mmCIF file of N, CA and C in Angstrom:
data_model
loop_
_atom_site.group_PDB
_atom_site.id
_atom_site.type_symbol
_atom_site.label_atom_id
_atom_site.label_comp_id
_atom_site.label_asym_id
_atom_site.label_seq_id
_atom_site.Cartn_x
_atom_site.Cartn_y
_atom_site.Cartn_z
ATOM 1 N N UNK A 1 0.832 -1.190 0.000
ATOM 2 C CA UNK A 1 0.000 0.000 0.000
ATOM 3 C C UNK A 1 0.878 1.255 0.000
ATOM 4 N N UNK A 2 0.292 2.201 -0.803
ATOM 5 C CA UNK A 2 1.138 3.213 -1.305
ATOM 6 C C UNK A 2 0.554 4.252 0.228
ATOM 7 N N UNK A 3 2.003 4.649 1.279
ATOM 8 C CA UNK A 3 1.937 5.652 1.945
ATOM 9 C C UNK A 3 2.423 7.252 2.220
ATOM 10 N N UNK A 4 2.724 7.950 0.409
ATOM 11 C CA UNK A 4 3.386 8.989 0.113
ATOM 12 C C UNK A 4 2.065 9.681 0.147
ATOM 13 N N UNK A 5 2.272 10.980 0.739
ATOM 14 C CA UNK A 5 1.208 12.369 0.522
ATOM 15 C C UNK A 5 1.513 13.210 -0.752
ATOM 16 N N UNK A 6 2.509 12.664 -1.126
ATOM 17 C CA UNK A 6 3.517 13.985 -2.269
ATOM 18 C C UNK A 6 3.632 13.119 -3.008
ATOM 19 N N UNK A 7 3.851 13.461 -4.358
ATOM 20 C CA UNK A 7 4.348 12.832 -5.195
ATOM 21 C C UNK A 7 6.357 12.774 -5.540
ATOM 22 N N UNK A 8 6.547 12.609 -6.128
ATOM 23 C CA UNK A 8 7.928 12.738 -5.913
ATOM 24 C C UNK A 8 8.383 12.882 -7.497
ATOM 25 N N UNK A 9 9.332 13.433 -6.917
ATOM 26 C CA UNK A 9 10.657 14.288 -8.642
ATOM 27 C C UNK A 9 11.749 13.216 -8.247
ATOM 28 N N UNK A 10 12.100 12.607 -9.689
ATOM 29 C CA UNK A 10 13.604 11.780 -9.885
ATOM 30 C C UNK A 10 14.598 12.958 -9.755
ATOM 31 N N UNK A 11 15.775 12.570 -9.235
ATOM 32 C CA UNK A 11 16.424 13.468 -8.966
ATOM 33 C C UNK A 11 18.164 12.805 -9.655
ATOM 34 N N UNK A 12 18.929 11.906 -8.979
ATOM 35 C CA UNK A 12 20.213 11.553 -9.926
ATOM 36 C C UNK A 12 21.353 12.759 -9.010
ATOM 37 N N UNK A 13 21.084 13.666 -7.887
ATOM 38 C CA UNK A 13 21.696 14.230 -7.351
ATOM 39 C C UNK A 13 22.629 13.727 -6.378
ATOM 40 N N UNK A 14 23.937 13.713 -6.485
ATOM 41 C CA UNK A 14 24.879 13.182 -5.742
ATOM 42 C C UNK A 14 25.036 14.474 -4.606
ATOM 43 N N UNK A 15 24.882 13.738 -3.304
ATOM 44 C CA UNK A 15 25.383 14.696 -2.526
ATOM 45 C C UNK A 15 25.788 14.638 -1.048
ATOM 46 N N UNK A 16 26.356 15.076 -0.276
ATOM 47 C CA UNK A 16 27.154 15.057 0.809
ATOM 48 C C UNK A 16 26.336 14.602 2.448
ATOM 49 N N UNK A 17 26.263 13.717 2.635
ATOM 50 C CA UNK A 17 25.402 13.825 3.789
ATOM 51 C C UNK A 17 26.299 12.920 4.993
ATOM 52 N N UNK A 18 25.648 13.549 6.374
ATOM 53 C CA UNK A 18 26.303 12.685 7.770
ATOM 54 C C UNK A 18 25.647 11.849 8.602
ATOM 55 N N UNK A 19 26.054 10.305 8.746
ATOM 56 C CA UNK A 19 25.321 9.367 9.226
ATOM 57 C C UNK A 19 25.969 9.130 9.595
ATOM 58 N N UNK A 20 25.540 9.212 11.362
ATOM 59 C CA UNK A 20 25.087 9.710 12.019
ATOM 60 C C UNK A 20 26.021 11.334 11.750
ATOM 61 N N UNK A 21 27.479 11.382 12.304
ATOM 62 C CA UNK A 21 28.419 12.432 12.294
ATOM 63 C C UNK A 21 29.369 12.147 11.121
ATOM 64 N N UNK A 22 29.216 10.503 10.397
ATOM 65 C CA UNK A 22 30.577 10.352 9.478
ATOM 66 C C UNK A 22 29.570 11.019 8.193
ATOM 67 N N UNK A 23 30.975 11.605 7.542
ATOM 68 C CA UNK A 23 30.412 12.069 5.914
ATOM 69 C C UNK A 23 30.377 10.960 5.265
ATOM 70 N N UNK A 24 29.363 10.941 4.590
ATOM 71 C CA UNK A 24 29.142 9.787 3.145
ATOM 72 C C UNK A 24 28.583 10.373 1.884
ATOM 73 N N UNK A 25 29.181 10.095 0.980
ATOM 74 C CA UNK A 25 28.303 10.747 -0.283
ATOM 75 C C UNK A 25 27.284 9.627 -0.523
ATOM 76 N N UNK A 26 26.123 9.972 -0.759
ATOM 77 C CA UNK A 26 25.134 9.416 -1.577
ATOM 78 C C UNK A 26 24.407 10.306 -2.617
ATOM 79 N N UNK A 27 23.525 9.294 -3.209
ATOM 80 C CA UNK A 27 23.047 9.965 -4.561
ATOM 81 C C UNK A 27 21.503 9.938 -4.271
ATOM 82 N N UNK A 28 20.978 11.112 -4.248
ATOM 83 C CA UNK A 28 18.817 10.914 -4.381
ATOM 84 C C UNK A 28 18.745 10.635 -5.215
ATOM 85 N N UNK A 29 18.111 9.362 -5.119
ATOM 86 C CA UNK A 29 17.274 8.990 -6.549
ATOM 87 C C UNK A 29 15.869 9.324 -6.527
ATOM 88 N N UNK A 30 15.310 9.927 -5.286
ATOM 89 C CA UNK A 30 13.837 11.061 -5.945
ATOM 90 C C UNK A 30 13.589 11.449 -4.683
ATOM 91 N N UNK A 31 12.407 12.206 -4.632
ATOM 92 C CA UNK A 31 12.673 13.331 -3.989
ATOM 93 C C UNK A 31 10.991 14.201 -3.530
ATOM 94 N N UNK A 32 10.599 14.252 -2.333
ATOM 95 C CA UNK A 32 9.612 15.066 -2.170
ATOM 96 C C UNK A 32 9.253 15.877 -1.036
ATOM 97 N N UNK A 33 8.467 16.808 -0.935
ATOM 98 C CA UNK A 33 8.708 17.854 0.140
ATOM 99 C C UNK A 33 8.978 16.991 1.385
ATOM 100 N N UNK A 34 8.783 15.958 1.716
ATOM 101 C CA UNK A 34 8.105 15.121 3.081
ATOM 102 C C UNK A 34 9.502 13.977 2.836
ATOM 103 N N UNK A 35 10.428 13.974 2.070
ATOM 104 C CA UNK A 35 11.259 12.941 2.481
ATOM 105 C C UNK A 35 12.078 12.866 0.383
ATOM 106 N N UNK A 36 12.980 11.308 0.789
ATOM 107 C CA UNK A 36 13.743 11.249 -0.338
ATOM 108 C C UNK A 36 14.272 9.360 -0.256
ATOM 109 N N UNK A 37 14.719 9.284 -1.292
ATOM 110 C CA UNK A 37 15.484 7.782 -1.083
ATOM 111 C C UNK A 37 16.602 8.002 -1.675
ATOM 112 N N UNK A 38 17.169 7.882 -1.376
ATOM 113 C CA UNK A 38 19.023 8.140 -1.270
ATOM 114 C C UNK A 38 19.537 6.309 -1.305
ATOM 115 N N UNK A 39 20.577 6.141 -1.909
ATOM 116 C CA UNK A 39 21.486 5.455 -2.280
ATOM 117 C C UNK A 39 22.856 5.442 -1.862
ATOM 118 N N UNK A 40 23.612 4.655 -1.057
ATOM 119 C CA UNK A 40 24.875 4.765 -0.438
ATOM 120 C C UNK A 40 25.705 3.370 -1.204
ATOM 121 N N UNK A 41 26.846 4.283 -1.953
ATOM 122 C CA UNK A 41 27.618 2.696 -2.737
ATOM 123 C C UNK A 41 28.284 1.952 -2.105
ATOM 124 N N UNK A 42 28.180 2.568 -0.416
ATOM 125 C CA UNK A 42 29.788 1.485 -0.113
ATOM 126 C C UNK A 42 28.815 1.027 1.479
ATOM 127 N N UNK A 43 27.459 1.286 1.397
ATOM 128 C CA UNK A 43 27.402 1.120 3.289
ATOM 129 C C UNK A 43 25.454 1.075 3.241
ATOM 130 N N UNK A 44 25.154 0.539 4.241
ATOM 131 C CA UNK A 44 23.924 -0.253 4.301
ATOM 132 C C UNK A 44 23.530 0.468 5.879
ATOM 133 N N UNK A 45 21.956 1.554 5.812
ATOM 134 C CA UNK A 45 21.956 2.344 6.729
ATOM 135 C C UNK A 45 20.365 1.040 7.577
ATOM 136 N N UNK A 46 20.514 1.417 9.174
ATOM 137 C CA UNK A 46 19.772 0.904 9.658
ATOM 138 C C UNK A 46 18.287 2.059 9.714
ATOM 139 N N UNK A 47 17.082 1.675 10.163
ATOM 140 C CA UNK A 47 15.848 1.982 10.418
ATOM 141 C C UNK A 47 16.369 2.999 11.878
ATOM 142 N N UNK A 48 15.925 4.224 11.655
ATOM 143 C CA UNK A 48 15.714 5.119 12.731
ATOM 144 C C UNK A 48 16.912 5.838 12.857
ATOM 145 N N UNK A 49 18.117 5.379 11.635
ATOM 146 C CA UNK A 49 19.411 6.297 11.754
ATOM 147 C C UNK A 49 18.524 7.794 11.010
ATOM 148 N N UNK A 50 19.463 8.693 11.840
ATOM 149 C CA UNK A 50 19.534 9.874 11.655
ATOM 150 C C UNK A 50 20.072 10.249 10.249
ATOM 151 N N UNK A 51 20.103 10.959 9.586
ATOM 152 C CA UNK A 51 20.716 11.698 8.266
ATOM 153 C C UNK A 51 20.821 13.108 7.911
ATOM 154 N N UNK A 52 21.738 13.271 7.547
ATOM 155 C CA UNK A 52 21.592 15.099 7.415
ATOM 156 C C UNK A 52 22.158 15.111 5.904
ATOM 157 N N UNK A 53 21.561 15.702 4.967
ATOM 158 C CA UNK A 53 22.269 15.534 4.097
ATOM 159 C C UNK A 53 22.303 17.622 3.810
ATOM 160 N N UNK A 54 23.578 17.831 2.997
ATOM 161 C CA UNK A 54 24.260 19.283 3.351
ATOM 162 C C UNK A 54 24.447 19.333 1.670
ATOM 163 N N UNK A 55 22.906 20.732 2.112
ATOM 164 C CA UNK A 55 22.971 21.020 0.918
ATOM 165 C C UNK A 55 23.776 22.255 -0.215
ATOM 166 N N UNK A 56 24.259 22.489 -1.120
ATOM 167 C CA UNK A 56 25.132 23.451 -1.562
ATOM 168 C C UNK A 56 25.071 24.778 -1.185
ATOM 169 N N UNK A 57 23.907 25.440 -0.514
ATOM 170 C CA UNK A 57 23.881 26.713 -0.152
ATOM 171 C C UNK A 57 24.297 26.798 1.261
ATOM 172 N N UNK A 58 25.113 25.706 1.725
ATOM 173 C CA UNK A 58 25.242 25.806 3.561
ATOM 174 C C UNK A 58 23.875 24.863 4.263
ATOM 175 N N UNK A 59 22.946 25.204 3.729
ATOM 176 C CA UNK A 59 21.879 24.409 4.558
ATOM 177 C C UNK A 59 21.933 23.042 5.132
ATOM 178 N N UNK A 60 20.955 22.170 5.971
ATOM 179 C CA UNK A 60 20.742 21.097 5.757
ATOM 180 C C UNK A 60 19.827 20.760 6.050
ATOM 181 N N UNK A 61 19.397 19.207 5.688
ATOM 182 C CA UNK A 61 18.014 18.817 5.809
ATOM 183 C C UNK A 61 18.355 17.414 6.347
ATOM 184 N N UNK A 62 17.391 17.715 7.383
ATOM 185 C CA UNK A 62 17.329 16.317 8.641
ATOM 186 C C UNK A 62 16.543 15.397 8.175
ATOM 187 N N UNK A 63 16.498 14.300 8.317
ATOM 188 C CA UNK A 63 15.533 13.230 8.470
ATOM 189 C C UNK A 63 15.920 11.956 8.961
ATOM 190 N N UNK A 64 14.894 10.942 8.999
ATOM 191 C CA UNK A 64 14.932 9.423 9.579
ATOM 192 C C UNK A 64 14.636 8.370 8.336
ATOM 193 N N UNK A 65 15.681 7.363 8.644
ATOM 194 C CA UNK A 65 15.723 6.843 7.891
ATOM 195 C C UNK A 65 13.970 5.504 8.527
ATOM 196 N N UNK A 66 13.166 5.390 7.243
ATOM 197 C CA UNK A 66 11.884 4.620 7.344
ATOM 198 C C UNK A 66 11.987 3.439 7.141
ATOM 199 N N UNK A 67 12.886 3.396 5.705
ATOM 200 C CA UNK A 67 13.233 2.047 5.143
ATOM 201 C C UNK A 67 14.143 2.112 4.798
ATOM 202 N N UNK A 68 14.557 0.654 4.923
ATOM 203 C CA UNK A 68 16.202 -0.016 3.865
ATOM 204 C C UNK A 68 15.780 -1.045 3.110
ATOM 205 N N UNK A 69 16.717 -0.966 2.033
ATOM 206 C CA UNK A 69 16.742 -2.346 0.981
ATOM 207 C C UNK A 69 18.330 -2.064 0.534
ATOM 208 N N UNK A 70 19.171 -3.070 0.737
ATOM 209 C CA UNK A 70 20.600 -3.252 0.245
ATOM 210 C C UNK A 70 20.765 -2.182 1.137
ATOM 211 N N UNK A 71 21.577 -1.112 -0.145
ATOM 212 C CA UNK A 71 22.426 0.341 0.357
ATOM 213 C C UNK A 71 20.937 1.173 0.118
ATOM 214 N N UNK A 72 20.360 1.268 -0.100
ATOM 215 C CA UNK A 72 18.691 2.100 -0.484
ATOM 216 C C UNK A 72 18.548 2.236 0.908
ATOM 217 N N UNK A 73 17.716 3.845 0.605
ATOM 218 C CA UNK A 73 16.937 4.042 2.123
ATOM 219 C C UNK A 73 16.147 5.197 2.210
ATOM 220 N N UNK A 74 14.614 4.870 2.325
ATOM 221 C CA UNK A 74 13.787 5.778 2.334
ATOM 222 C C UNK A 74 13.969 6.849 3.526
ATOM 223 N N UNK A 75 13.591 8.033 3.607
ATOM 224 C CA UNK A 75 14.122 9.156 4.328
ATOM 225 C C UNK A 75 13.075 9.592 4.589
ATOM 226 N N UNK A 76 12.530 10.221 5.788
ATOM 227 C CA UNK A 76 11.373 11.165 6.024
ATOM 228 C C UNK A 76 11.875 12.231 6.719
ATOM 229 N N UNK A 77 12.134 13.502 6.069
ATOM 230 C CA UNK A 77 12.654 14.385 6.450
ATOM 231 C C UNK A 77 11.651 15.250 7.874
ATOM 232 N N UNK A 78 12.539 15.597 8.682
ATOM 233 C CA UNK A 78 11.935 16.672 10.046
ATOM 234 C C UNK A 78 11.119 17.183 9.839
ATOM 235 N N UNK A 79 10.793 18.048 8.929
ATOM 236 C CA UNK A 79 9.973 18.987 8.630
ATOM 237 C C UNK A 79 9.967 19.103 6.644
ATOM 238 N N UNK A 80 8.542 19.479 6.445
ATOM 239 C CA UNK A 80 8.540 19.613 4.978
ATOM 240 C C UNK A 80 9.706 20.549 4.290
ATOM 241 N N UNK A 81 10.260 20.325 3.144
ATOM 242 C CA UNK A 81 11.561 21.226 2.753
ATOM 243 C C UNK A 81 10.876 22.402 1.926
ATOM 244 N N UNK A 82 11.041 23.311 1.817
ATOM 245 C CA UNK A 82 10.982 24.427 0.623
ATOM 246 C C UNK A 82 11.103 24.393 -0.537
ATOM 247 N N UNK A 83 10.453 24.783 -1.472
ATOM 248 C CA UNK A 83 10.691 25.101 -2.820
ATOM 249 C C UNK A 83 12.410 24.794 -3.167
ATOM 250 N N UNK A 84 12.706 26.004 -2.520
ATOM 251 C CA UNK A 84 14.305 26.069 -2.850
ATOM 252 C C UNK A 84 14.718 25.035 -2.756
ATOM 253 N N UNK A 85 14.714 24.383 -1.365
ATOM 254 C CA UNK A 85 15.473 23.221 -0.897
ATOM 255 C C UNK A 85 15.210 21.978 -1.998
ATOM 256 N N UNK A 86 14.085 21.477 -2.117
ATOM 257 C CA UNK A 86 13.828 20.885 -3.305
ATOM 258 C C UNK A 86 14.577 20.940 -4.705
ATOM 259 N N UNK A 87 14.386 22.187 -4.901
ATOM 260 C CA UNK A 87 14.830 22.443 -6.086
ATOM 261 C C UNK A 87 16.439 22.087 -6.252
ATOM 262 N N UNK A 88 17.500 21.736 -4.904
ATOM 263 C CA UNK A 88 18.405 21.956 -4.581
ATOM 264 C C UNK A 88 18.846 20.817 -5.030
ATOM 265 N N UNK A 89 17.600 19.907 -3.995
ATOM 266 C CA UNK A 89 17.962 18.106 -4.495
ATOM 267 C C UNK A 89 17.837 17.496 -5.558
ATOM 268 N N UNK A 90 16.924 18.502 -6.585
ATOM 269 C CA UNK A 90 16.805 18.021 -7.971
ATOM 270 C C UNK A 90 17.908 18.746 -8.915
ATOM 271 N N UNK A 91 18.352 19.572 -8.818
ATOM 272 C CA UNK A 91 19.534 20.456 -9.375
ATOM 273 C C UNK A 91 20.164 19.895 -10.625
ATOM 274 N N UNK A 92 20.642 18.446 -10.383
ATOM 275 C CA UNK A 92 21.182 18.330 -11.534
ATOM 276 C C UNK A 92 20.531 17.222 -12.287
ATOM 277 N N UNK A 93 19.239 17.356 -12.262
ATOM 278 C CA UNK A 93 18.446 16.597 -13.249
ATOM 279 C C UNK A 93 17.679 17.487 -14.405
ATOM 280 N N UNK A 94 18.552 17.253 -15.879
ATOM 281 C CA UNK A 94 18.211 17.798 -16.487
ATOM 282 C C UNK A 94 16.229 17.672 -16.761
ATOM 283 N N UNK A 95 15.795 16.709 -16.586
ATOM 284 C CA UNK A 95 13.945 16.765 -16.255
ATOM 285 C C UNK A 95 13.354 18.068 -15.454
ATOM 286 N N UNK A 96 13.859 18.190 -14.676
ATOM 287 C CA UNK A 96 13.816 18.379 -13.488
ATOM 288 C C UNK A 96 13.477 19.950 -13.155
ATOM 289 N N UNK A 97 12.054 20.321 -12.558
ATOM 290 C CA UNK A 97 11.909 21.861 -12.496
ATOM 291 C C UNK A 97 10.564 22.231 -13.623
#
């Protein structure tokens, strides 16, 4: 059963995030005000880890990890993100916007 309120944007954005405090790059593979699923190539995140992923303007955006599969991991971010912020995680998807 499908439990998204948002729909979600593919995204292909590689980007910098800390789980819990270590840096890891991962990549969003999509993306919506209320959360994201992110991809880690070298590491396999547990249910209820923390994530911050740091976005290019200084910002960051918190969330909990909901689900795992392999290195996959659904994200439900703290609070809904902004336009901007969004737009941040989709950035380098030429679709995208």
């Amino acid at each position: 059963m499908e439990r998204r309120s948002r729909s979600r944007v593919q995204s292909g954005v590689t980007i910098q995030c800390r789980v819990p405090a270590s840096p890891v790059e991962a990549t969003v593979q999509n993306v919506s005000a209320d959360g994201c699923m992110i991809a880690f190539g070298d590491r396999m995140l547990k249910r209820g880890t923390t994530v911050i992923l740091e976005l290019a303007d200084g910002k960051h955006v918190v969330g909990l990890v909901v689900w795992t599969e392999l290195k996959t991991a659904g994200v439900k971010f703290e609070a809904a993100v902004s336009a901007a912020d969004l737009a941040a995680l989709t950035s380098n998807n030429p679709g995208a916007g």
